[in-house]
C-alpha atoms as one frame of an Amber mdcrd trajectory, in Angstrom:
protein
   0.000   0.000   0.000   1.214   3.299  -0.959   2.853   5.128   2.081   2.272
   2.103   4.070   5.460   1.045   6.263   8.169   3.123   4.379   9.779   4.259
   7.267  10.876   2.634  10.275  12.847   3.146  13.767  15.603   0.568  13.205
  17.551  -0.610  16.305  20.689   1.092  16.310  23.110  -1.851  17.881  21.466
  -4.431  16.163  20.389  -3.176  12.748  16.898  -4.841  12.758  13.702  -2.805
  12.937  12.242  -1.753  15.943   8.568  -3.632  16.012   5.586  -2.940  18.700
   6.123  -6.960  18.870   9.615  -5.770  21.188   9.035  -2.842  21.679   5.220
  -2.115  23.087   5.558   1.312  23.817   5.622   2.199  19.961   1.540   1.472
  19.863   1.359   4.793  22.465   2.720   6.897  19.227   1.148   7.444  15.979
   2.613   7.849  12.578   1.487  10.102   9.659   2.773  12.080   6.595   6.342
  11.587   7.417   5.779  12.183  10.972   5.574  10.102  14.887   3.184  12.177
  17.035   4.255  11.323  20.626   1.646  10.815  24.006   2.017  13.703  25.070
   1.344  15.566  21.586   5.093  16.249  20.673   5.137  15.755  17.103   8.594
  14.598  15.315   9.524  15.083  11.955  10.878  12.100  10.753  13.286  13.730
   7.901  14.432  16.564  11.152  18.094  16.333  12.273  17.228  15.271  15.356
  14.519  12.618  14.598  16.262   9.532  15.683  17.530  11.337  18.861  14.472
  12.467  20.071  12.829   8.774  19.401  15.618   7.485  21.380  15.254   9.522
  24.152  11.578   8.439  24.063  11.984   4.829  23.923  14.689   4.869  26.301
  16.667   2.889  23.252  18.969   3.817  20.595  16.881   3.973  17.443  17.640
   5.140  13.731  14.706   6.630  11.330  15.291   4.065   7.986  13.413   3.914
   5.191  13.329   0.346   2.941  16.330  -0.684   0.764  16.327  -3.999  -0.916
  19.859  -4.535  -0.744  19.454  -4.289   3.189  18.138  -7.730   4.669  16.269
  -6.856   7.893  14.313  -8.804  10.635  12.718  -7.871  13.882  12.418  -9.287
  17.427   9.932 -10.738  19.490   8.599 -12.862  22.036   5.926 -15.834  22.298
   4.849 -13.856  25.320   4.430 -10.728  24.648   2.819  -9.146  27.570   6.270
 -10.661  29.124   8.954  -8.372  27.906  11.529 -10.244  29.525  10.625 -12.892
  27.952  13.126 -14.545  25.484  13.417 -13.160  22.357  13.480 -14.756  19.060
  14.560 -13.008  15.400  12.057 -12.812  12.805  13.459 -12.248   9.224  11.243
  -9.859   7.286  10.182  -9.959   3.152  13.765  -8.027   1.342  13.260  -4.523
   1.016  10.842  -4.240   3.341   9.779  -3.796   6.421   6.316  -5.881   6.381
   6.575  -8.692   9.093   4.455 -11.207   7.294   2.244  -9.736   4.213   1.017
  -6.107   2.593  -2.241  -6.303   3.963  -4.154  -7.175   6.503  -8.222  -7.950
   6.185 -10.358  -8.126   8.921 -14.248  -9.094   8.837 -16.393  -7.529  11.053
 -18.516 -10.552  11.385 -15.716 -12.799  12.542 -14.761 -10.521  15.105 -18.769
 -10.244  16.344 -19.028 -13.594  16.384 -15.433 -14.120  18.732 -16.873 -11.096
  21.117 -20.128 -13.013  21.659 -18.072 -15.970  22.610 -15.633 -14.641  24.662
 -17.367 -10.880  25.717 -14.307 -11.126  28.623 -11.914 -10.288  25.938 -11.080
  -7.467  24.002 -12.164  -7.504  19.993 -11.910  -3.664  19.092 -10.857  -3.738
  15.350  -8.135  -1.367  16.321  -5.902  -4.270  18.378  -5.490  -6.140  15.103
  -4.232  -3.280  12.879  -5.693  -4.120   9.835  -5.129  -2.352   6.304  -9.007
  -3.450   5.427 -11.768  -4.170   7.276 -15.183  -5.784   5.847 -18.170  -4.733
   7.148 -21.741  -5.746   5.819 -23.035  -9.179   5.713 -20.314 -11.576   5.720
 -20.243 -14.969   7.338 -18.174 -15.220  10.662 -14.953 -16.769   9.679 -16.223
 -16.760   5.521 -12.758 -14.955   4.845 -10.966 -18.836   5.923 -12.053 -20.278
   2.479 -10.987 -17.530   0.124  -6.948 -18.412   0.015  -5.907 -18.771  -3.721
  -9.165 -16.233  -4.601  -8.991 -12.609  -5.963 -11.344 -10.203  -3.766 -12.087
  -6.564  -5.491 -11.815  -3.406  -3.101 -12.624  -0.425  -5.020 -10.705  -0.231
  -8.191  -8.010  -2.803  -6.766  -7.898  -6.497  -7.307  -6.301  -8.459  -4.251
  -5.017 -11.871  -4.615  -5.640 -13.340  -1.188  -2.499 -15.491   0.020  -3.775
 -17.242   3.024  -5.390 -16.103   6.459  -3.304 -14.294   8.781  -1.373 -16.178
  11.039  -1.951 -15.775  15.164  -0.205 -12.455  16.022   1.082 -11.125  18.940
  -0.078  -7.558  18.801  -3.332  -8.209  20.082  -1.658  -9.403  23.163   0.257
  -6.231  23.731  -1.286  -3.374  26.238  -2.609  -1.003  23.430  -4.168   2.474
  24.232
């Protein structure tokens, strides 16, 4: 997706890119038009002089402001547990040139998501904690989304080949505002 994870805080030690998935305290910040708008309402330029320092002083980590190069191999880190953040850590290599962890896009159907909150109302199913690119709202079939690997879905203008469903991800077990 156009403007969709072109630039990225990159661990300065270890080269890889600094993920939410290690990092949790990157959900508290949001990113737009070139720019990381803080908690508190600080907003930093990514292209400013100072960008990577003033990240780093926020994360309490040396980070870098990068932008994708396909003759640069990347990967991130994470845990199995993420709400334990001493938990071990395992890397994760990510697609060259990029700085997706698994795929472009992310769907999400409404339906599937009503359906899990009527099971389990204990739990949290606010669209938001899954971070999806698309969401499908309307009258779709908990889970329909499971059978259409290998089948093109049309969103607007765009035709989308859809790869497989999404793998279990650890974001949705990470403290999220």
């Amino acid at each position: 997706v156009t403007g969709d994870r072109t630039v990225a805080l990159v661990d300065a030690a270890t080269g890889r890119f600094a993920s939410a998935k290690r990092f949790g305290r990157i959900l508290e910040a949001t990113g737009a038009d070139d720019a990381v708008t803080l908690p508190d309402g600080t907003i930093v330029a990514l292209d400013a002089a100072d960008a990577a320092e003033r990240l780093s002083a926020w994360l309490d980590h040396p980070v870098v402001v990068a932008r994708p190069d396909p003759a640069v191999e990347r990967s991130y880190e994470m845990t199995f547990d993420p709400p334990d953040d001493d938990a071990e850590l395992f890397e994760i290599p990510t697609p060259p040139g990029s700085f997706l962890d698994l795929a472009p896009l992310h769907l999400v159907n409404l339906g599937t998501l009503a359906h899990c909150a009527a099971q389990r109302p204990d739990l949290d199913w606010d669209v938001r904690r899954f971070r999806p690119n698309i969401v499908l709202a309307g009258p779709v079939e908990p889970f329909a989304e499971d059978g259409w690997s290998g089948r093109r879905l049309a969103v607007g203008s765009a035709v989308l080949v859809v790869r497989g469903p999404t793998v279990r991800c650890a974001m949705p077990l990470r403290a999220q505002p």
